[in-house]
Each structure stands twice: as structure tokens, then as C-alpha cells.
CSV table of N, CA, C and O in Angstrom, one decimal:
chain,number,residue,atom,x,y,z
A,1,UNK,N,1.1,-0.9,-0.3
A,1,UNK,CA,0.2,0.6,-0.2
A,1,UNK,C,1.0,1.0,0.0
A,1,UNK,O,0.5,2.6,-0.7
A,2,UNK,N,1.6,1.3,0.9
A,2,UNK,CA,3.2,2.5,0.6
A,2,UNK,C,3.2,2.9,-0.4
A,2,UNK,O,3.9,3.7,-0.5
A,3,UNK,N,3.9,1.5,-0.7
A,3,UNK,CA,4.6,1.5,-2.2
A,3,UNK,C,3.6,2.4,-3.4
A,3,UNK,O,3.4,3.2,-3.5
A,4,UNK,N,2.7,1.7,-3.8
A,4,UNK,CA,1.9,1.5,-4.8
A,4,UNK,C,1.0,3.2,-4.5
A,4,UNK,O,1.0,4.4,-5.0
A,5,UNK,N,0.8,4.3,-3.1
A,5,UNK,CA,1.3,5.3,-2.5
A,5,UNK,C,1.5,6.1,-3.0
A,5,UNK,O,2.2,7.4,-3.9
A,6,UNK,N,3.2,5.7,-3.1
A,6,UNK,CA,4.6,7.0,-3.0
A,6,UNK,C,4.5,6.8,-4.8
A,6,UNK,O,4.7,7.9,-4.8
A,7,UNK,N,4.2,5.8,-5.4
A,7,UNK,CA,4.3,5.6,-7.1
A,7,UNK,C,3.2,7.1,-7.3
A,7,UNK,O,3.5,7.9,-7.9
A,8,UNK,N,1.5,6.3,-7.0
A,8,UNK,CA,1.0,7.6,-6.9
A,8,UNK,C,1.1,9.4,-7.2
A,8,UNK,O,0.9,9.8,-7.7
A,9,UNK,N,2.0,9.4,-5.7
A,9,UNK,CA,2.3,11.0,-4.8
A,9,UNK,C,3.6,11.2,-6.3
A,9,UNK,O,3.4,12.6,-7.0
A,10,UNK,N,4.5,10.7,-7.1
A,10,UNK,CA,5.7,11.3,-7.7
A,10,UNK,C,4.9,11.1,-9.4
A,10,UNK,O,5.0,12.1,-10.3
A,11,UNK,N,3.9,10.4,-9.6
A,11,UNK,CA,3.0,10.8,-10.3
A,11,UNK,C,2.1,12.0,-10.1
A,11,UNK,O,2.0,13.0,-11.8
A,12,UNK,N,2.0,12.0,-9.6
A,12,UNK,CA,1.1,13.6,-9.2
A,12,UNK,C,1.9,14.5,-9.4
A,12,UNK,O,1.3,15.6,-9.9
A,13,UNK,N,2.9,14.5,-9.0
A,13,UNK,CA,3.8,15.8,-8.7
A,13,UNK,C,4.3,15.8,-10.3
A,13,UNK,O,4.0,17.3,-10.6
A,14,UNK,N,4.7,14.6,-11.2
A,14,UNK,CA,5.2,15.4,-11.8
A,14,UNK,C,4.0,15.5,-13.0
A,14,UNK,O,4.1,16.5,-13.8
A,15,UNK,N,2.8,14.7,-13.4
A,15,UNK,CA,1.5,15.8,-13.9
A,15,UNK,C,1.4,16.9,-13.4
A,15,UNK,O,1.1,18.0,-14.3
A,16,UNK,N,1.9,17.3,-12.0
A,16,UNK,CA,1.4,18.6,-11.6
A,16,UNK,C,2.4,19.6,-12.3
A,16,UNK,O,1.9,20.8,-13.1
A,17,UNK,N,3.4,19.4,-12.1
A,17,UNK,CA,4.3,20.0,-12.7
A,17,UNK,C,4.1,20.5,-13.9
A,17,UNK,O,4.8,21.4,-14.6
A,18,UNK,N,4.0,19.4,-14.8
A,18,UNK,CA,3.7,19.5,-16.6
A,18,UNK,C,2.5,20.2,-16.5
A,18,UNK,O,2.5,20.6,-17.7
A,19,UNK,N,1.8,19.6,-16.0
A,19,UNK,CA,0.4,21.1,-15.9
A,19,UNK,C,0.4,22.4,-16.0
A,19,UNK,O,-0.4,22.7,-17.1
A,20,UNK,N,1.0,22.6,-15.2
A,20,UNK,CA,1.6,23.5,-14.5
A,20,UNK,C,2.5,24.5,-15.3
A,20,UNK,O,1.8,26.0,-16.2
A,21,UNK,N,3.4,23.7,-16.3
A,21,UNK,CA,4.0,24.6,-17.4
A,21,UNK,C,3.4,25.2,-18.3
A,21,UNK,O,3.5,26.0,-19.2
A,22,UNK,N,2.3,23.7,-19.0
A,22,UNK,CA,2.3,23.5,-20.7
A,22,UNK,C,0.7,24.5,-20.6
A,22,UNK,O,0.4,24.7,-21.5
A,23,UNK,N,0.0,25.3,-18.7
A,23,UNK,CA,-1.0,25.5,-18.7
A,23,UNK,C,-0.1,27.2,-18.6
A,23,UNK,O,-2.3,28.0,-19.3
A,24,UNK,N,0.2,28.1,-18.1
A,24,UNK,CA,0.2,29.0,-17.8
A,24,UNK,C,0.8,29.6,-19.4
A,24,UNK,O,0.1,30.9,-19.4
A,25,UNK,N,0.6,29.6,-20.1
A,25,UNK,CA,1.1,29.6,-21.8
A,25,UNK,C,-0.2,29.9,-22.5
A,25,UNK,O,-0.7,30.9,-22.4
A,26,UNK,N,-1.2,29.5,-22.6
A,26,UNK,CA,-2.3,29.0,-22.7
A,26,UNK,C,-3.7,29.1,-22.2
A,26,UNK,O,-4.6,29.2,-22.9
A,27,UNK,N,-3.9,29.6,-20.4
A,27,UNK,CA,-4.0,29.3,-20.1
A,27,UNK,C,-6.0,28.4,-19.9
A,27,UNK,O,-7.1,28.5,-19.7
A,28,UNK,N,-5.1,27.8,-20.1
A,28,UNK,CA,-6.3,26.2,-20.2
A,28,UNK,C,-5.9,25.6,-18.2
A,28,UNK,O,-5.0,24.4,-18.7
A,29,UNK,N,-6.4,25.7,-17.5
A,29,UNK,CA,-6.2,25.3,-15.8
A,29,UNK,C,-7.3,24.3,-16.3
A,29,UNK,O,-6.9,23.1,-15.3
A,30,UNK,N,-8.0,23.5,-16.6
A,30,UNK,CA,-8.4,22.3,-16.6
A,30,UNK,C,-7.9,21.6,-16.6
A,30,UNK,O,-8.2,20.2,-16.3
A,31,UNK,N,-6.7,21.6,-17.3
A,31,UNK,CA,-5.3,20.0,-17.9
A,31,UNK,C,-5.5,20.0,-16.3
A,31,UNK,O,-4.7,19.3,-15.8
A,32,UNK,N,-5.4,20.8,-14.9
A,32,UNK,CA,-5.0,20.5,-13.6
A,32,UNK,C,-5.9,19.0,-12.8
A,32,UNK,O,-5.8,19.1,-12.0
A,33,UNK,N,-6.8,18.7,-13.5
A,33,UNK,CA,-8.6,18.4,-12.9
A,33,UNK,C,-7.0,16.7,-12.8
A,33,UNK,O,-7.2,16.3,-11.1
A,34,UNK,N,-6.7,15.7,-13.9
A,34,UNK,CA,-5.9,15.2,-13.6
A,34,UNK,C,-5.0,15.2,-12.1
A,34,UNK,O,-4.8,14.0,-11.6
A,35,UNK,N,-4.2,15.8,-12.6
A,35,UNK,CA,-3.2,15.3,-11.3
A,35,UNK,C,-4.1,16.3,-10.2
A,35,UNK,O,-3.1,15.5,-8.7
A,36,UNK,N,-4.9,16.8,-9.7
A,36,UNK,CA,-5.4,16.9,-8.5
A,36,UNK,C,-6.3,15.3,-8.2
A,36,UNK,O,-6.0,15.0,-6.9
A,37,UNK,N,-6.7,14.6,-9.1
A,37,UNK,CA,-7.1,13.5,-9.2
A,37,UNK,C,-6.1,12.5,-8.8
A,37,UNK,O,-6.5,11.8,-8.0
A,38,UNK,N,-5.1,12.6,-9.3
A,38,UNK,CA,-3.6,12.1,-8.2
A,38,UNK,C,-3.4,12.3,-7.1
A,38,UNK,O,-3.9,11.2,-6.1
A,39,UNK,N,-3.6,13.5,-6.5
A,39,UNK,CA,-3.3,13.9,-5.8
A,39,UNK,C,-4.4,13.6,-4.4
A,39,UNK,O,-4.0,12.9,-3.9
A,40,UNK,N,-5.5,13.2,-5.5
A,40,UNK,CA,-6.9,12.7,-3.7
A,40,UNK,C,-6.8,11.0,-3.9
A,40,UNK,O,-6.3,11.2,-2.7
A,41,UNK,N,-6.5,10.9,-4.8
A,41,UNK,CA,-6.1,9.4,-4.7
A,41,UNK,C,-5.2,8.9,-3.6
A,41,UNK,O,-5.1,8.0,-2.9
A,42,UNK,N,-3.6,10.0,-4.0
A,42,UNK,CA,-2.2,9.3,-3.1
A,42,UNK,C,-3.0,9.7,-1.9
A,42,UNK,O,-2.1,8.8,-1.0
A,43,UNK,N,-4.0,10.7,-1.5
A,43,UNK,CA,-4.6,11.2,0.4
A,43,UNK,C,-5.0,9.9,0.8
A,43,UNK,O,-4.5,9.2,1.5
A,44,UNK,N,-6.0,9.3,0.1
A,44,UNK,CA,-6.6,8.4,-0.4
A,44,UNK,C,-6.3,7.0,0.0
A,44,UNK,O,-6.1,6.3,0.9
A,45,UNK,N,-4.7,6.8,-0.5
A,45,UNK,CA,-3.7,5.3,0.0
A,45,UNK,C,-3.1,5.8,0.8
A,45,UNK,O,-2.6,5.0,1.5
A,46,UNK,N,-2.3,7.1,1.1
A,46,UNK,CA,-2.3,7.5,2.8
A,46,UNK,C,-2.9,7.0,4.2
A,46,UNK,O,-2.1,6.4,4.7
A,47,UNK,N,-4.2,7.4,3.4
A,47,UNK,CA,-4.2,7.3,5.0
A,47,UNK,C,-5.0,6.0,4.9
A,47,UNK,O,-4.6,5.4,5.6
A,48,UNK,N,-5.4,5.4,4.1
A,48,UNK,CA,-5.3,3.6,4.3
A,48,UNK,C,-4.4,2.9,4.9
A,48,UNK,O,-4.3,1.8,5.6
A,49,UNK,N,-3.0,3.8,4.2
A,49,UNK,CA,-1.9,3.2,4.8
A,49,UNK,C,-1.8,3.4,6.3
A,49,UNK,O,-0.8,2.2,6.6
A,50,UNK,N,-1.8,4.1,6.5
A,50,UNK,CA,-1.8,4.5,8.6
A,50,UNK,C,-2.8,4.0,9.1
A,50,UNK,O,-2.1,3.5,10.1
A,51,UNK,N,-3.7,3.5,8.6
A,51,UNK,CA,-4.7,2.3,9.4
A,51,UNK,C,-3.9,1.5,9.3
A,51,UNK,O,-4.4,0.5,10.1
A,52,UNK,N,-3.5,0.8,8.0
A,52,UNK,CA,-3.2,-0.3,8.0
A,52,UNK,C,-1.8,-0.9,9.0
A,52,UNK,O,-1.5,-1.7,10.2
A,53,UNK,N,-1.0,0.8,9.5
A,53,UNK,CA,0.2,0.8,10.3
A,53,UNK,C,-0.6,0.6,11.5
A,53,UNK,O,0.4,-0.3,12.4
A,54,UNK,N,-1.5,1.3,12.0
A,54,UNK,CA,-1.6,1.6,13.0
A,54,UNK,C,-2.4,-0.2,13.9
A,54,UNK,O,-1.9,-0.2,15.2
A,55,UNK,N,-3.2,-0.8,12.6
A,55,UNK,CA,-3.5,-1.8,13.2
A,55,UNK,C,-2.5,-3.0,13.5
A,55,UNK,O,-3.2,-3.7,14.0
A,56,UNK,N,-1.6,-2.8,12.1
A,56,UNK,CA,-0.5,-3.5,12.2
A,56,UNK,C,0.4,-3.7,14.1
A,56,UNK,O,0.3,-4.4,14.7
A,57,UNK,N,0.5,-2.4,14.8
A,57,UNK,CA,1.0,-2.2,16.0
A,57,UNK,C,0.0,-2.7,16.6
A,57,UNK,O,0.3,-3.1,17.8
A,58,UNK,N,-1.2,-2.2,16.8
A,58,UNK,CA,-1.7,-2.4,18.1
A,58,UNK,C,-1.9,-4.9,18.0
A,58,UNK,O,-2.0,-5.3,18.8
A,59,UNK,N,-2.2,-4.9,16.7
A,59,UNK,CA,-2.1,-6.7,16.9
A,59,UNK,C,-0.3,-7.4,17.8
A,59,UNK,O,-0.6,-7.8,18.2
A,60,UNK,N,0.5,-6.3,16.7
A,60,UNK,CA,1.5,-7.0,17.8
A,60,UNK,C,2.0,-6.6,19.4
A,60,UNK,O,2.0,-7.2,20.0
A,61,UNK,N,1.2,-5.0,19.6
A,61,UNK,CA,1.6,-4.9,21.0
A,61,UNK,C,0.0,-6.3,21.6
A,61,UNK,O,0.6,-6.6,22.6
A,62,UNK,N,-1.0,-6.5,21.2
A,62,UNK,CA,-1.8,-7.8,21.8
A,62,UNK,C,-1.2,-8.9,21.6
A,62,UNK,O,-1.5,-10.2,21.9
A,63,UNK,N,-0.2,-9.4,20.5
A,63,UNK,CA,-0.3,-10.4,20.1
A,63,UNK,C,-1.4,-11.3,19.2
A,63,UNK,O,-1.4,-12.6,19.2
A,64,UNK,N,-1.6,-10.9,18.8
A,64,UNK,CA,-2.9,-11.2,17.5
A,64,UNK,C,-2.2,-11.5,16.2
A,64,UNK,O,-1.3,-10.7,16.1
A,65,UNK,N,-1.9,-12.6,15.9
A,65,UNK,CA,-1.4,-12.9,14.3
A,65,UNK,C,-1.9,-12.0,13.2
A,65,UNK,O,-3.3,-11.7,13.3
A,66,UNK,N,-1.8,-11.9,12.4
A,66,UNK,CA,-1.8,-11.1,11.1
A,66,UNK,C,-3.2,-12.2,10.5
A,66,UNK,O,-3.4,-12.9,10.1
A,67,UNK,N,-4.3,-11.2,10.4
A,67,UNK,CA,-5.4,-12.1,9.6
A,67,UNK,C,-5.3,-12.9,8.1
A,67,UNK,O,-3.6,-12.0,7.1
A,68,UNK,N,-5.3,-13.6,7.3
A,68,UNK,CA,-4.9,-14.5,6.4
A,68,UNK,C,-3.8,-15.3,6.6
A,68,UNK,O,-3.2,-14.5,5.2
A,69,UNK,N,-3.3,-15.1,7.7
A,69,UNK,CA,-1.6,-15.8,7.3
A,69,UNK,C,-1.5,-17.6,7.1
A,69,UNK,O,-0.4,-17.6,6.9
A,70,UNK,N,-2.6,-17.8,7.1
A,70,UNK,CA,-2.1,-20.0,7.6
A,70,UNK,C,-1.8,-20.0,6.1
A,70,UNK,O,-2.9,-19.6,4.6
A,71,UNK,N,-1.1,-21.0,5.7
A,71,UNK,CA,-0.6,-21.0,4.3
A,71,UNK,C,-2.0,-22.3,3.6
A,71,UNK,O,-1.6,-22.9,2.9
A,72,UNK,N,-2.4,-23.2,5.1
A,72,UNK,CA,-3.5,-24.0,4.2
A,72,UNK,C,-3.9,-24.3,3.3
A,72,UNK,O,-4.7,-23.1,2.8
A,73,UNK,N,-3.9,-24.5,1.8
A,73,UNK,CA,-4.9,-24.2,0.8
A,73,UNK,C,-6.8,-23.9,1.3
A,73,UNK,O,-7.4,-25.1,2.4
A,74,UNK,N,-7.5,-23.4,0.7
A,74,UNK,CA,-9.0,-24.1,1.2
A,74,UNK,C,-9.4,-25.8,0.4
A,74,UNK,O,-9.3,-25.6,-0.8
A,75,UNK,N,-10.2,-26.2,1.2
A,75,UNK,CA,-10.9,-27.0,0.8
A,75,UNK,C,-12.4,-27.0,0.3
A,75,UNK,O,-12.6,-26.9,1.9
A,76,UNK,N,-12.6,-27.2,-0.3
A,76,UNK,CA,-14.4,-27.3,-0.3
A,76,UNK,C,-14.5,-29.2,-0.4
A,76,UNK,O,-14.5,-30.2,-1.4
A,77,UNK,N,-15.9,-29.1,0.5
A,77,UNK,CA,-16.1,-30.7,0.1
A,77,UNK,C,-18.1,-30.7,-0.5
A,77,UNK,O,-18.7,-29.6,0.0
A,78,UNK,N,-17.6,-31.0,-1.7
A,78,UNK,CA,-19.2,-31.3,-2.2
A,78,UNK,C,-20.0,-32.5,-2.3
A,78,UNK,O,-20.8,-32.5,-3.2
A,79,UNK,N,-19.8,-33.2,-0.9
A,79,UNK,CA,-20.1,-34.3,-1.1
A,79,UNK,C,-22.0,-34.1,-0.2
A,79,UNK,O,-22.1,-32.9,0.4
A,80,UNK,N,-22.5,-34.6,-0.1
A,80,UNK,CA,-23.6,-34.3,0.4
A,80,UNK,C,-24.5,-35.4,1.8
A,80,UNK,O,-23.7,-36.9,1.1
A,81,UNK,N,-24.7,-34.8,2.7
A,81,UNK,CA,-25.3,-34.0,3.4
A,81,UNK,C,-23.5,-32.7,2.9
A,81,UNK,O,-23.3,-33.3,3.6
A,82,UNK,N,-24.4,-31.7,3.3
A,82,UNK,CA,-23.3,-30.9,3.9
A,82,UNK,C,-22.6,-31.2,5.4
A,82,UNK,O,-23.6,-32.0,5.5
A,83,UNK,N,-21.5,-30.6,5.2
A,83,UNK,CA,-20.8,-30.7,6.1
A,83,UNK,C,-21.4,-31.3,8.1
A,83,UNK,O,-20.9,-31.7,8.8
A,84,UNK,N,-22.1,-29.7,7.5
A,84,UNK,CA,-22.5,-28.8,9.2
A,84,UNK,C,-23.4,-30.2,9.5
A,84,UNK,O,-24.4,-30.0,10.4
A,85,UNK,N,-24.0,-30.8,9.0
A,85,UNK,CA,-25.0,-31.7,8.9
A,85,UNK,C,-25.0,-33.9,9.0
A,85,UNK,O,-25.7,-33.8,9.2
A,86,UNK,N,-23.9,-34.1,8.9
A,86,UNK,CA,-23.6,-34.6,8.4
A,86,UNK,C,-23.6,-35.6,9.8
A,86,UNK,O,-24.2,-36.3,10.2
A,87,UNK,N,-23.1,-34.7,11.2
A,87,UNK,CA,-22.8,-35.5,12.4
A,87,UNK,C,-24.2,-35.5,13.1
A,87,UNK,O,-24.7,-36.7,13.3
A,88,UNK,N,-25.8,-34.9,13.0
A,88,UNK,CA,-26.9,-34.6,13.1
A,88,UNK,C,-27.5,-35.7,12.5
A,88,UNK,O,-28.3,-36.7,12.9
A,89,UNK,N,-27.4,-35.9,11.2
A,89,UNK,CA,-28.4,-36.7,10.7
A,89,UNK,C,-27.4,-38.4,10.3
A,89,UNK,O,-28.2,-39.3,10.9
A,90,UNK,N,-26.2,-39.2,10.9
A,90,UNK,CA,-25.9,-40.3,11.6
A,90,UNK,C,-26.1,-40.1,12.3
A,90,UNK,O,-25.8,-41.6,13.1
A,91,UNK,N,-26.2,-39.7,13.6
A,91,UNK,CA,-26.3,-39.5,15.0
A,91,UNK,C,-28.6,-39.3,15.1
A,91,UNK,O,-28.0,-40.3,16.2
A,92,UNK,N,-29.1,-39.2,14.1
A,92,UNK,CA,-30.4,-39.4,14.9
A,92,UNK,C,-30.5,-40.5,13.8
A,92,UNK,O,-31.5,-41.3,14.9
A,93,UNK,N,-29.5,-41.2,13.0
A,93,UNK,CA,-30.6,-42.8,12.4
A,93,UNK,C,-30.0,-44.0,13.6
A,93,UNK,O,-30.3,-44.4,13.4
A,94,UNK,N,-28.8,-43.2,14.8
A,94,UNK,CA,-28.5,-44.4,15.4
A,94,UNK,C,-29.0,-45.6,15.5
A,94,UNK,O,-29.6,-46.0,16.8
A,95,UNK,N,-29.3,-46.6,15.0
A,95,UNK,CA,-30.6,-48.1,15.2
A,95,UNK,C,-28.9,-49.2,15.7
A,95,UNK,O,-28.2,-49.1,14.7
């Protein structure tokens, strides 16, 4: 997140400088729309990155593991009946 925000900030600054340089001569200030949009998007990315940093710091302080760090693959069971009802069905027939 932080790297992506940094790349967007660099793009926004370069676009802003180029827009101002090329817009000053012919008074087309509407060219600033794109750099300002990139800047707002970069601000949003920095905001999200700070939330991630704070959440990571709180997890480390409390000793809670990061979410989705399990490397076990997802296993899907397509048999019938569904796994949550198999015990009930086998236990009720107990003859």
C-alpha cells in the first residue's frame, strides 16, 4: 500500500508540474483536473496505509497474528449432505 501510494504521489507531482508549465502559456487550467485527482487518490492511499500501520501495531502489541496468514489451502467438500449436517443425520439414525 505504501509503495503504491508513493508511486501515485510521484505521478501526481510530475503531472502537476507539467500541467502548470504547459497551462501557464495558454490559460487552460482545466488540465489540472488529472493531477489533482491523482493527488486526492494518493491522499486516500496514504490514509489507508496509516490505518494498516496502526492496525499492525495494535496486533503486535496484543500478540494477535496477522489475518489470512494461514498457508493451508481452502478445501471444498461437495459431498451430500453438507458437512455441518452430517453428524446430526448420522446421530439421529443410530440404530
